[in-house]
Amino acid sequence: EVGRFELTVWVVETSAGMRVRWSYNTDLFDDSRIERMQSHYEMLLQSIVADPETHLDALDMLTSVEKDELLIKHEELANSDYKRFVNTKLKPVRLNPLVKAENQ
């Protein structure tokens, strides 16, 4: 079945619980990406059920393994040459000699 959109998620409540169906463009998404999104959606729903009063920005979508992986990647990035690059002070450059540089 070809959908109208790149990604569509149908959620239907049944007597047995929620039924979720995913339809996606295989040119844009592979099976592993959709499986991760399904896992994140399930974690999000579990977070909502566990504490319905939680603000949206505090709800969990990632598993503890994914959180640990992101933390490790963040620490690696913080200790890499990227940090040195980000902290480099930029010097103004005049691209066109006919244009007067501001503040001169």
PDB file of N, CA and C in Angstrom, residues 5-88:
ATOM      1  N   PHE A   5       1.828  10.114   2.655  1.00  0.00           N
ATOM      2  CA  PHE A   5       2.887  10.820   3.365  1.00  0.00           C
ATOM      3  C   PHE A   5       4.113   9.922   3.499  1.00  0.00           C
ATOM      4  N   GLU A   6       5.255  10.543   3.810  1.00  0.00           N
ATOM      5  CA  GLU A   6       6.488   9.782   3.982  1.00  0.00           C
ATOM      6  C   GLU A   6       6.423   8.847   5.188  1.00  0.00           C
ATOM      7  N   LEU A   7       5.691   9.293   6.215  1.00  0.00           N
ATOM      8  CA  LEU A   7       5.534   8.485   7.421  1.00  0.00           C
ATOM      9  C   LEU A   7       4.139   8.724   7.983  1.00  0.00           C
ATOM     10  N   THR A   8       3.422   7.633   8.221  1.00  0.00           N
ATOM     11  CA  THR A   8       2.091   7.725   8.811  1.00  0.00           C
ATOM     12  C   THR A   8       1.997   6.714   9.940  1.00  0.00           C
ATOM     13  N   VAL A   9       1.453   7.152  11.069  1.00  0.00           N
ATOM     14  CA  VAL A   9       1.246   6.263  12.204  1.00  0.00           C
ATOM     15  C   VAL A   9      -0.241   6.295  12.557  1.00  0.00           C
ATOM     16  N   TRP A  10      -0.863   5.135  12.495  1.00  0.00           N
ATOM     17  CA  TRP A  10      -2.264   5.022  12.880  1.00  0.00           C
ATOM     18  C   TRP A  10      -2.320   4.387  14.264  1.00  0.00           C
ATOM     19  N   VAL A  11      -3.096   4.975  15.162  1.00  0.00           N
ATOM     20  CA  VAL A  11      -3.293   4.433  16.500  1.00  0.00           C
ATOM     21  C   VAL A  11      -4.792   4.264  16.696  1.00  0.00           C
ATOM     22  N   VAL A  12      -5.177   3.030  16.992  1.00  0.00           N
ATOM     23  CA  VAL A  12      -6.593   2.714  17.183  1.00  0.00           C
ATOM     24  C   VAL A  12      -6.745   2.025  18.527  1.00  0.00           C
ATOM     25  N   GLU A  13      -7.718   2.489  19.292  1.00  0.00           N
ATOM     26  CA  GLU A  13      -7.996   1.850  20.573  1.00  0.00           C
ATOM     27  C   GLU A  13      -8.966   0.698  20.351  1.00  0.00           C
ATOM     28  N   THR A  14      -8.599  -0.470  20.849  1.00  0.00           N
ATOM     29  CA  THR A  14      -9.454  -1.650  20.751  1.00  0.00           C
ATOM     30  C   THR A  14      -9.751  -2.159  22.152  1.00  0.00           C
ATOM     31  N   SER A  15     -10.599  -3.160  22.244  1.00  0.00           N
ATOM     32  CA  SER A  15     -10.910  -3.731  23.555  1.00  0.00           C
ATOM     33  C   SER A  15      -9.680  -4.387  24.178  1.00  0.00           C
ATOM     34  N   ALA A  16      -8.730  -4.783  23.354  1.00  0.00           N
ATOM     35  CA  ALA A  16      -7.500  -5.420  23.841  1.00  0.00           C
ATOM     36  C   ALA A  16      -6.399  -4.412  24.135  1.00  0.00           C
ATOM     37  N   GLY A  17      -6.619  -3.135  23.824  1.00  0.00           N
ATOM     38  CA  GLY A  17      -5.600  -2.112  24.039  1.00  0.00           C
ATOM     39  C   GLY A  17      -5.417  -1.287  22.780  1.00  0.00           C
ATOM     40  N   MET A  18      -4.269  -0.656  22.673  1.00  0.00           N
ATOM     41  CA  MET A  18      -3.987   0.167  21.498  1.00  0.00           C
ATOM     42  C   MET A  18      -3.371  -0.681  20.394  1.00  0.00           C
ATOM     43  N   ARG A  19      -3.802  -0.402  19.185  1.00  0.00           N
ATOM     44  CA  ARG A  19      -3.212  -1.055  18.012  1.00  0.00           C
ATOM     45  C   ARG A  19      -2.548   0.042  17.183  1.00  0.00           C
ATOM     46  N   VAL A  20      -1.274  -0.149  16.863  1.00  0.00           N
ATOM     47  CA  VAL A  20      -0.505   0.860  16.143  1.00  0.00           C
ATOM     48  C   VAL A  20      -0.033   0.269  14.823  1.00  0.00           C
ATOM     49  N   ARG A  21      -0.212   1.051  13.761  1.00  0.00           N
ATOM     50  CA  ARG A  21       0.223   0.619  12.430  1.00  0.00           C
ATOM     51  C   ARG A  21       1.083   1.721  11.821  1.00  0.00           C
ATOM     52  N   TRP A  22       2.219   1.337  11.272  1.00  0.00           N
ATOM     53  CA  TRP A  22       3.163   2.278  10.683  1.00  0.00           C
ATOM     54  C   TRP A  22       3.223   2.058   9.180  1.00  0.00           C
ATOM     55  N   SER A  23       3.177   3.130   8.433  1.00  0.00           N
ATOM     56  CA  SER A  23       3.350   3.098   6.989  1.00  0.00           C
ATOM     57  C   SER A  23       4.421   4.125   6.655  1.00  0.00           C
ATOM     58  N   TYR A  24       5.398   3.734   5.829  1.00  0.00           N
ATOM     59  CA  TYR A  24       6.502   4.654   5.569  1.00  0.00           C
ATOM     60  C   TYR A  24       7.083   4.443   4.180  1.00  0.00           C
ATOM     61  N   ASN A  25       7.745   5.482   3.706  1.00  0.00           N
ATOM     62  CA  ASN A  25       8.406   5.471   2.421  1.00  0.00           C
ATOM     63  C   ASN A  25       9.754   4.771   2.586  1.00  0.00           C
ATOM     64  N   THR A  26       9.934   3.634   1.929  1.00  0.00           N
ATOM     65  CA  THR A  26      11.167   2.862   2.085  1.00  0.00           C
ATOM     66  C   THR A  26      12.360   3.523   1.392  1.00  0.00           C
ATOM     67  N   ASP A  27      12.112   4.539   0.586  1.00  0.00           N
ATOM     68  CA  ASP A  27      13.226   5.303   0.016  1.00  0.00           C
ATOM     69  C   ASP A  27      13.845   6.233   1.055  1.00  0.00           C
ATOM     70  N   LEU A  28      13.056   6.586   2.076  1.00  0.00           N
ATOM     71  CA  LEU A  28      13.519   7.508   3.115  1.00  0.00           C
ATOM     72  C   LEU A  28      13.883   6.813   4.424  1.00  0.00           C
ATOM     73  N   PHE A  29      13.200   5.723   4.737  1.00  0.00           N
ATOM     74  CA  PHE A  29      13.376   5.038   6.020  1.00  0.00           C
ATOM     75  C   PHE A  29      13.690   3.567   5.782  1.00  0.00           C
ATOM     76  N   ASP A  30      14.670   3.051   6.536  1.00  0.00           N
ATOM     77  CA  ASP A  30      14.891   1.604   6.495  1.00  0.00           C
ATOM     78  C   ASP A  30      14.220   0.976   7.715  1.00  0.00           C
ATOM     79  N   ASP A  31      14.148  -0.353   7.711  1.00  0.00           N
ATOM     80  CA  ASP A  31      13.443  -1.058   8.781  1.00  0.00           C
ATOM     81  C   ASP A  31      14.021  -0.746  10.164  1.00  0.00           C
ATOM     82  N   SER A  32      15.337  -0.648  10.261  1.00  0.00           N
ATOM     83  CA  SER A  32      15.943  -0.400  11.580  1.00  0.00           C
ATOM     84  C   SER A  32      15.567   0.983  12.110  1.00  0.00           C
ATOM     85  N   ARG A  33      15.459   1.973  11.236  1.00  0.00           N
ATOM     86  CA  ARG A  33      15.059   3.319  11.665  1.00  0.00           C
ATOM     87  C   ARG A  33      13.623   3.285  12.200  1.00  0.00           C
ATOM     88  N   ILE A  34      12.738   2.616  11.493  1.00  0.00           N
ATOM     89  CA  ILE A  34      11.338   2.525  11.927  1.00  0.00           C
ATOM     90  C   ILE A  34      11.244   1.762  13.240  1.00  0.00           C
ATOM     91  N   GLU A  35      12.022   0.703  13.375  1.00  0.00           N
ATOM     92  CA  GLU A  35      12.011  -0.054  14.632  1.00  0.00           C
ATOM     93  C   GLU A  35      12.466   0.818  15.801  1.00  0.00           C
ATOM     94  N   ARG A  36      13.469   1.669  15.587  1.00  0.00           N
ATOM     95  CA  ARG A  36      13.912   2.589  16.650  1.00  0.00           C
ATOM     96  C   ARG A  36      12.807   3.587  16.986  1.00  0.00           C
ATOM     97  N   MET A  37      12.140   4.126  15.946  1.00  0.00           N
ATOM     98  CA  MET A  37      11.048   5.071  16.198  1.00  0.00           C
ATOM     99  C   MET A  37       9.911   4.390  16.958  1.00  0.00           C
ATOM    100  N   GLN A  38       9.613   3.146  16.602  1.00  0.00           N
ATOM    101  CA  GLN A  38       8.566   2.410  17.315  1.00  0.00           C
ATOM    102  C   GLN A  38       8.954   2.216  18.777  1.00  0.00           C
ATOM    103  N   SER A  39      10.209   1.889  19.004  1.00  0.00           N
ATOM    104  CA  SER A  39      10.701   1.717  20.370  1.00  0.00           C
ATOM    105  C   SER A  39      10.610   3.025  21.151  1.00  0.00           C
ATOM    106  N   HIS A  40      10.989   4.137  20.515  1.00  0.00           N
ATOM    107  CA  HIS A  40      10.913   5.442  21.178  1.00  0.00           C
ATOM    108  C   HIS A  40       9.464   5.820  21.474  1.00  0.00           C
ATOM    109  N   TYR A  41       8.573   5.533  20.548  1.00  0.00           N
ATOM    110  CA  TYR A  41       7.155   5.834  20.756  1.00  0.00           C
ATOM    111  C   TYR A  41       6.607   5.015  21.931  1.00  0.00           C
ATOM    112  N   GLU A  42       6.992   3.757  21.987  1.00  0.00           N
ATOM    113  CA  GLU A  42       6.551   2.903  23.093  1.00  0.00           C
ATOM    114  C   GLU A  42       7.093   3.414  24.427  1.00  0.00           C
ATOM    115  N   MET A  43       8.369   3.814  24.451  1.00  0.00           N
ATOM    116  CA  MET A  43       8.951   4.365  25.683  1.00  0.00           C
ATOM    117  C   MET A  43       8.238   5.650  26.098  1.00  0.00           C
ATOM    118  N   LEU A  44       7.912   6.479  25.122  1.00  0.00           N
ATOM    119  CA  LEU A  44       7.200   7.722  25.408  1.00  0.00           C
ATOM    120  C   LEU A  44       5.842   7.428  26.045  1.00  0.00           C
ATOM    121  N   LEU A  45       5.109   6.485  25.476  1.00  0.00           N
ATOM    122  CA  LEU A  45       3.800   6.119  26.035  1.00  0.00           C
ATOM    123  C   LEU A  45       3.941   5.539  27.441  1.00  0.00           C
ATOM    124  N   GLN A  46       4.957   4.722  27.650  1.00  0.00           N
ATOM    125  CA  GLN A  46       5.190   4.159  28.983  1.00  0.00           C
ATOM    126  C   GLN A  46       5.512   5.265  29.992  1.00  0.00           C
ATOM    127  N   SER A  47       6.274   6.259  29.561  1.00  0.00           N
ATOM    128  CA  SER A  47       6.604   7.390  30.437  1.00  0.00           C
ATOM    129  C   SER A  47       5.352   8.172  30.818  1.00  0.00           C
ATOM    130  N   ILE A  48       4.470   8.356  29.858  1.00  0.00           N
ATOM    131  CA  ILE A  48       3.226   9.084  30.120  1.00  0.00           C
ATOM    132  C   ILE A  48       2.357   8.325  31.108  1.00  0.00           C
ATOM    133  N   VAL A  49       2.236   7.021  30.910  1.00  0.00           N
ATOM    134  CA  VAL A  49       1.410   6.203  31.805  1.00  0.00           C
ATOM    135  C   VAL A  49       2.014   6.161  33.205  1.00  0.00           C
ATOM    136  N   ALA A  50       3.339   6.083  33.287  1.00  0.00           N
ATOM    137  CA  ALA A  50       4.002   6.003  34.588  1.00  0.00           C
ATOM    138  C   ALA A  50       3.802   7.265  35.414  1.00  0.00           C
ATOM    139  N   ASP A  51       3.778   8.434  34.753  1.00  0.00           N
ATOM    140  CA  ASP A  51       3.607   9.692  35.469  1.00  0.00           C
ATOM    141  C   ASP A  51       2.910  10.704  34.564  1.00  0.00           C
ATOM    142  N   PRO A  52       1.576  10.683  34.535  1.00  0.00           N
ATOM    143  CA  PRO A  52       0.820  11.551  33.628  1.00  0.00           C
ATOM    144  C   PRO A  52       1.004  13.043  33.880  1.00  0.00           C
ATOM    145  N   GLU A  53       1.512  13.425  35.036  1.00  0.00           N
ATOM    146  CA  GLU A  53       1.692  14.836  35.368  1.00  0.00           C
ATOM    147  C   GLU A  53       3.034  15.395  34.881  1.00  0.00           C
ATOM    148  N   THR A  54       3.880  14.550  34.341  1.00  0.00           N
ATOM    149  CA  THR A  54       5.197  14.979  33.879  1.00  0.00           C
ATOM    150  C   THR A  54       5.061  15.914  32.680  1.00  0.00           C
ATOM    151  N   HIS A  55       5.862  16.976  32.667  1.00  0.00           N
ATOM    152  CA  HIS A  55       5.875  17.889  31.526  1.00  0.00           C
ATOM    153  C   HIS A  55       6.439  17.168  30.303  1.00  0.00           C
ATOM    154  N   LEU A  56       6.004  17.583  29.137  1.00  0.00           N
ATOM    155  CA  LEU A  56       6.424  16.935  27.893  1.00  0.00           C
ATOM    156  C   LEU A  56       7.939  16.884  27.739  1.00  0.00           C
ATOM    157  N   ASP A  57       8.610  17.955  28.102  1.00  0.00           N
ATOM    158  CA  ASP A  57      10.058  17.993  27.905  1.00  0.00           C
ATOM    159  C   ASP A  57      10.815  17.086  28.873  1.00  0.00           C
ATOM    160  N   ALA A  58      10.132  16.517  29.853  1.00  0.00           N
ATOM    161  CA  ALA A  58      10.780  15.639  30.819  1.00  0.00           C
ATOM    162  C   ALA A  58      10.458  14.165  30.585  1.00  0.00           C
ATOM    163  N   LEU A  59       9.634  13.874  29.592  1.00  0.00           N
ATOM    164  CA  LEU A  59       9.271  12.487  29.315  1.00  0.00           C
ATOM    165  C   LEU A  59      10.426  11.754  28.649  1.00  0.00           C
ATOM    166  N   ASP A  60      10.573  10.483  28.996  1.00  0.00           N
ATOM    167  CA  ASP A  60      11.628   9.657  28.420  1.00  0.00           C
ATOM    168  C   ASP A  60      11.175   9.028  27.109  1.00  0.00           C
ATOM    169  N   MET A  61      12.075   9.051  26.125  1.00  0.00           N
ATOM    170  CA  MET A  61      11.839   8.356  24.863  1.00  0.00           C
ATOM    171  C   MET A  61      12.949   7.342  24.595  1.00  0.00           C
ATOM    172  N   LEU A  62      14.069   7.530  25.243  1.00  0.00           N
ATOM    173  CA  LEU A  62      15.220   6.676  25.001  1.00  0.00           C
ATOM    174  C   LEU A  62      15.341   5.610  26.078  1.00  0.00           C
ATOM    175  N   THR A  63      15.844   4.456  25.671  1.00  0.00           N
ATOM    176  CA  THR A  63      16.121   3.408  26.640  1.00  0.00           C
ATOM    177  C   THR A  63      17.364   3.809  27.421  1.00  0.00           C
ATOM    178  N   SER A  64      17.615   3.140  28.513  1.00  0.00           N
ATOM    179  CA  SER A  64      18.803   3.450  29.311  1.00  0.00           C
ATOM    180  C   SER A  64      20.078   3.166  28.510  1.00  0.00           C
ATOM    181  N   VAL A  65      20.050   2.160  27.660  1.00  0.00           N
ATOM    182  CA  VAL A  65      21.210   1.856  26.813  1.00  0.00           C
ATOM    183  C   VAL A  65      21.473   3.007  25.846  1.00  0.00           C
ATOM    184  N   GLU A  66      20.419   3.537  25.215  1.00  0.00           N
ATOM    185  CA  GLU A  66      20.574   4.661  24.291  1.00  0.00           C
ATOM    186  C   GLU A  66      21.072   5.913  25.010  1.00  0.00           C
ATOM    187  N   LYS A  67      20.565   6.154  26.203  1.00  0.00           N
ATOM    188  CA  LYS A  67      21.037   7.298  26.992  1.00  0.00           C
ATOM    189  C   LYS A  67      22.521   7.169  27.291  1.00  0.00           C
ATOM    190  N   ASP A  68      22.950   5.966  27.678  1.00  0.00           N
ATOM    191  CA  ASP A  68      24.370   5.735  27.969  1.00  0.00           C
ATOM    192  C   ASP A  68      25.219   5.950  26.718  1.00  0.00           C
ATOM    193  N   GLU A  69      24.745   5.458  25.572  1.00  0.00           N
ATOM    194  CA  GLU A  69      25.484   5.633  24.321  1.00  0.00           C
ATOM    195  C   GLU A  69      25.626   7.111  23.974  1.00  0.00           C
ATOM    196  N   LEU A  70      24.551   7.885  24.145  1.00  0.00           N
ATOM    197  CA  LEU A  70      24.612   9.316  23.864  1.00  0.00           C
ATOM    198  C   LEU A  70      25.560  10.034  24.808  1.00  0.00           C
ATOM    199  N   LEU A  71      25.552   9.639  26.066  1.00  0.00           N
ATOM    200  CA  LEU A  71      26.461  10.246  27.042  1.00  0.00           C
ATOM    201  C   LEU A  71      27.914   9.978  26.668  1.00  0.00           C
ATOM    202  N   ILE A  72      28.203   8.758  26.264  1.00  0.00           N
ATOM    203  CA  ILE A  72      29.571   8.406  25.854  1.00  0.00           C
ATOM    204  C   ILE A  72      29.975   9.226  24.632  1.00  0.00           C
ATOM    205  N   LYS A  73      29.078   9.333  23.637  1.00  0.00           N
ATOM    206  CA  LYS A  73      29.385  10.119  22.442  1.00  0.00           C
ATOM    207  C   LYS A  73      29.591  11.589  22.788  1.00  0.00           C
ATOM    208  N   HIS A  74      28.783  12.099  23.699  1.00  0.00           N
ATOM    209  CA  HIS A  74      28.924  13.494  24.121  1.00  0.00           C
ATOM    210  C   HIS A  74      30.285  13.716  24.786  1.00  0.00           C
ATOM    211  N   GLU A  75      30.673  12.802  25.660  1.00  0.00           N
ATOM    212  CA  GLU A  75      31.966  12.921  26.339  1.00  0.00           C
ATOM    213  C   GLU A  75      33.114  12.821  25.349  1.00  0.00           C
ATOM    214  N   GLU A  76      32.998  11.923  24.367  1.00  0.00           N
ATOM    215  CA  GLU A  76      34.043  11.796  23.344  1.00  0.00           C
ATOM    216  C   GLU A  76      34.159  13.092  22.543  1.00  0.00           C
ATOM    217  N   LEU A  77      33.021  13.684  22.212  1.00  0.00           N
ATOM    218  CA  LEU A  77      33.028  14.928  21.456  1.00  0.00           C
ATOM    219  C   LEU A  77      33.631  16.062  22.284  1.00  0.00           C
ATOM    220  N   ALA A  78      33.286  16.103  23.557  1.00  0.00           N
ATOM    221  CA  ALA A  78      33.802  17.154  24.434  1.00  0.00           C
ATOM    222  C   ALA A  78      35.317  17.063  24.578  1.00  0.00           C
ATOM    223  N   ASN A  79      35.874  15.878  24.450  1.00  0.00           N
ATOM    224  CA  ASN A  79      37.311  15.682  24.599  1.00  0.00           C
ATOM    225  C   ASN A  79      38.048  15.619  23.261  1.00  0.00           C
ATOM    226  N   SER A  80      37.353  15.895  22.194  1.00  0.00           N
ATOM    227  CA  SER A  80      37.962  15.783  20.870  1.00  0.00           C
ATOM    228  C   SER A  80      38.465  17.140  20.372  1.00  0.00           C
ATOM    229  N   ASP A  81      38.971  17.156  19.167  1.00  0.00           N
ATOM    230  CA  ASP A  81      39.431  18.392  18.537  1.00  0.00           C
ATOM    231  C   ASP A  81      38.273  19.343  18.281  1.00  0.00           C
ATOM    232  N   TYR A  82      37.056  18.836  18.269  1.00  0.00           N
ATOM    233  CA  TYR A  82      35.885  19.684  18.055  1.00  0.00           C
ATOM    234  C   TYR A  82      35.846  20.798  19.100  1.00  0.00           C
ATOM    235  N   LYS A  83      36.142  20.469  20.345  1.00  0.00           N
ATOM    236  CA  LYS A  83      36.126  21.463  21.421  1.00  0.00           C
ATOM    237  C   LYS A  83      37.136  22.572  21.137  1.00  0.00           C
ATOM    238  N   ARG A  84      38.305  22.183  20.679  1.00  0.00           N
ATOM    239  CA  ARG A  84      39.326  23.166  20.358  1.00  0.00           C
ATOM    240  C   ARG A  84      38.867  24.052  19.204  1.00  0.00           C
ATOM    241  N   PHE A  85      38.206  23.461  18.224  1.00  0.00           N
ATOM    242  CA  PHE A  85      37.705  24.217  17.074  1.00  0.00           C
ATOM    243  C   PHE A  85      36.625  25.203  17.499  1.00  0.00           C
ATOM    244  N   VAL A  86      35.701  24.772  18.325  1.00  0.00           N
ATOM    245  CA  VAL A  86      34.596  25.623  18.770  1.00  0.00           C
ATOM    246  C   VAL A  86      35.108  26.796  19.584  1.00  0.00           C
ATOM    247  N   ASN A  87      36.146  26.599  20.358  1.00  0.00           N
ATOM    248  CA  ASN A  87      36.678  27.657  21.215  1.00  0.00           C
ATOM    249  C   ASN A  87      37.634  28.596  20.492  1.00  0.00           C
ATOM    250  N   THR A  88      37.873  28.366  19.225  1.00  0.00           N
ATOM    251  CA  THR A  88      38.755  29.221  18.444  1.00  0.00           C
ATOM    252  C   THR A  88      38.080  30.561  18.188  1.00  0.00           C
TER     253      THR A  88
END
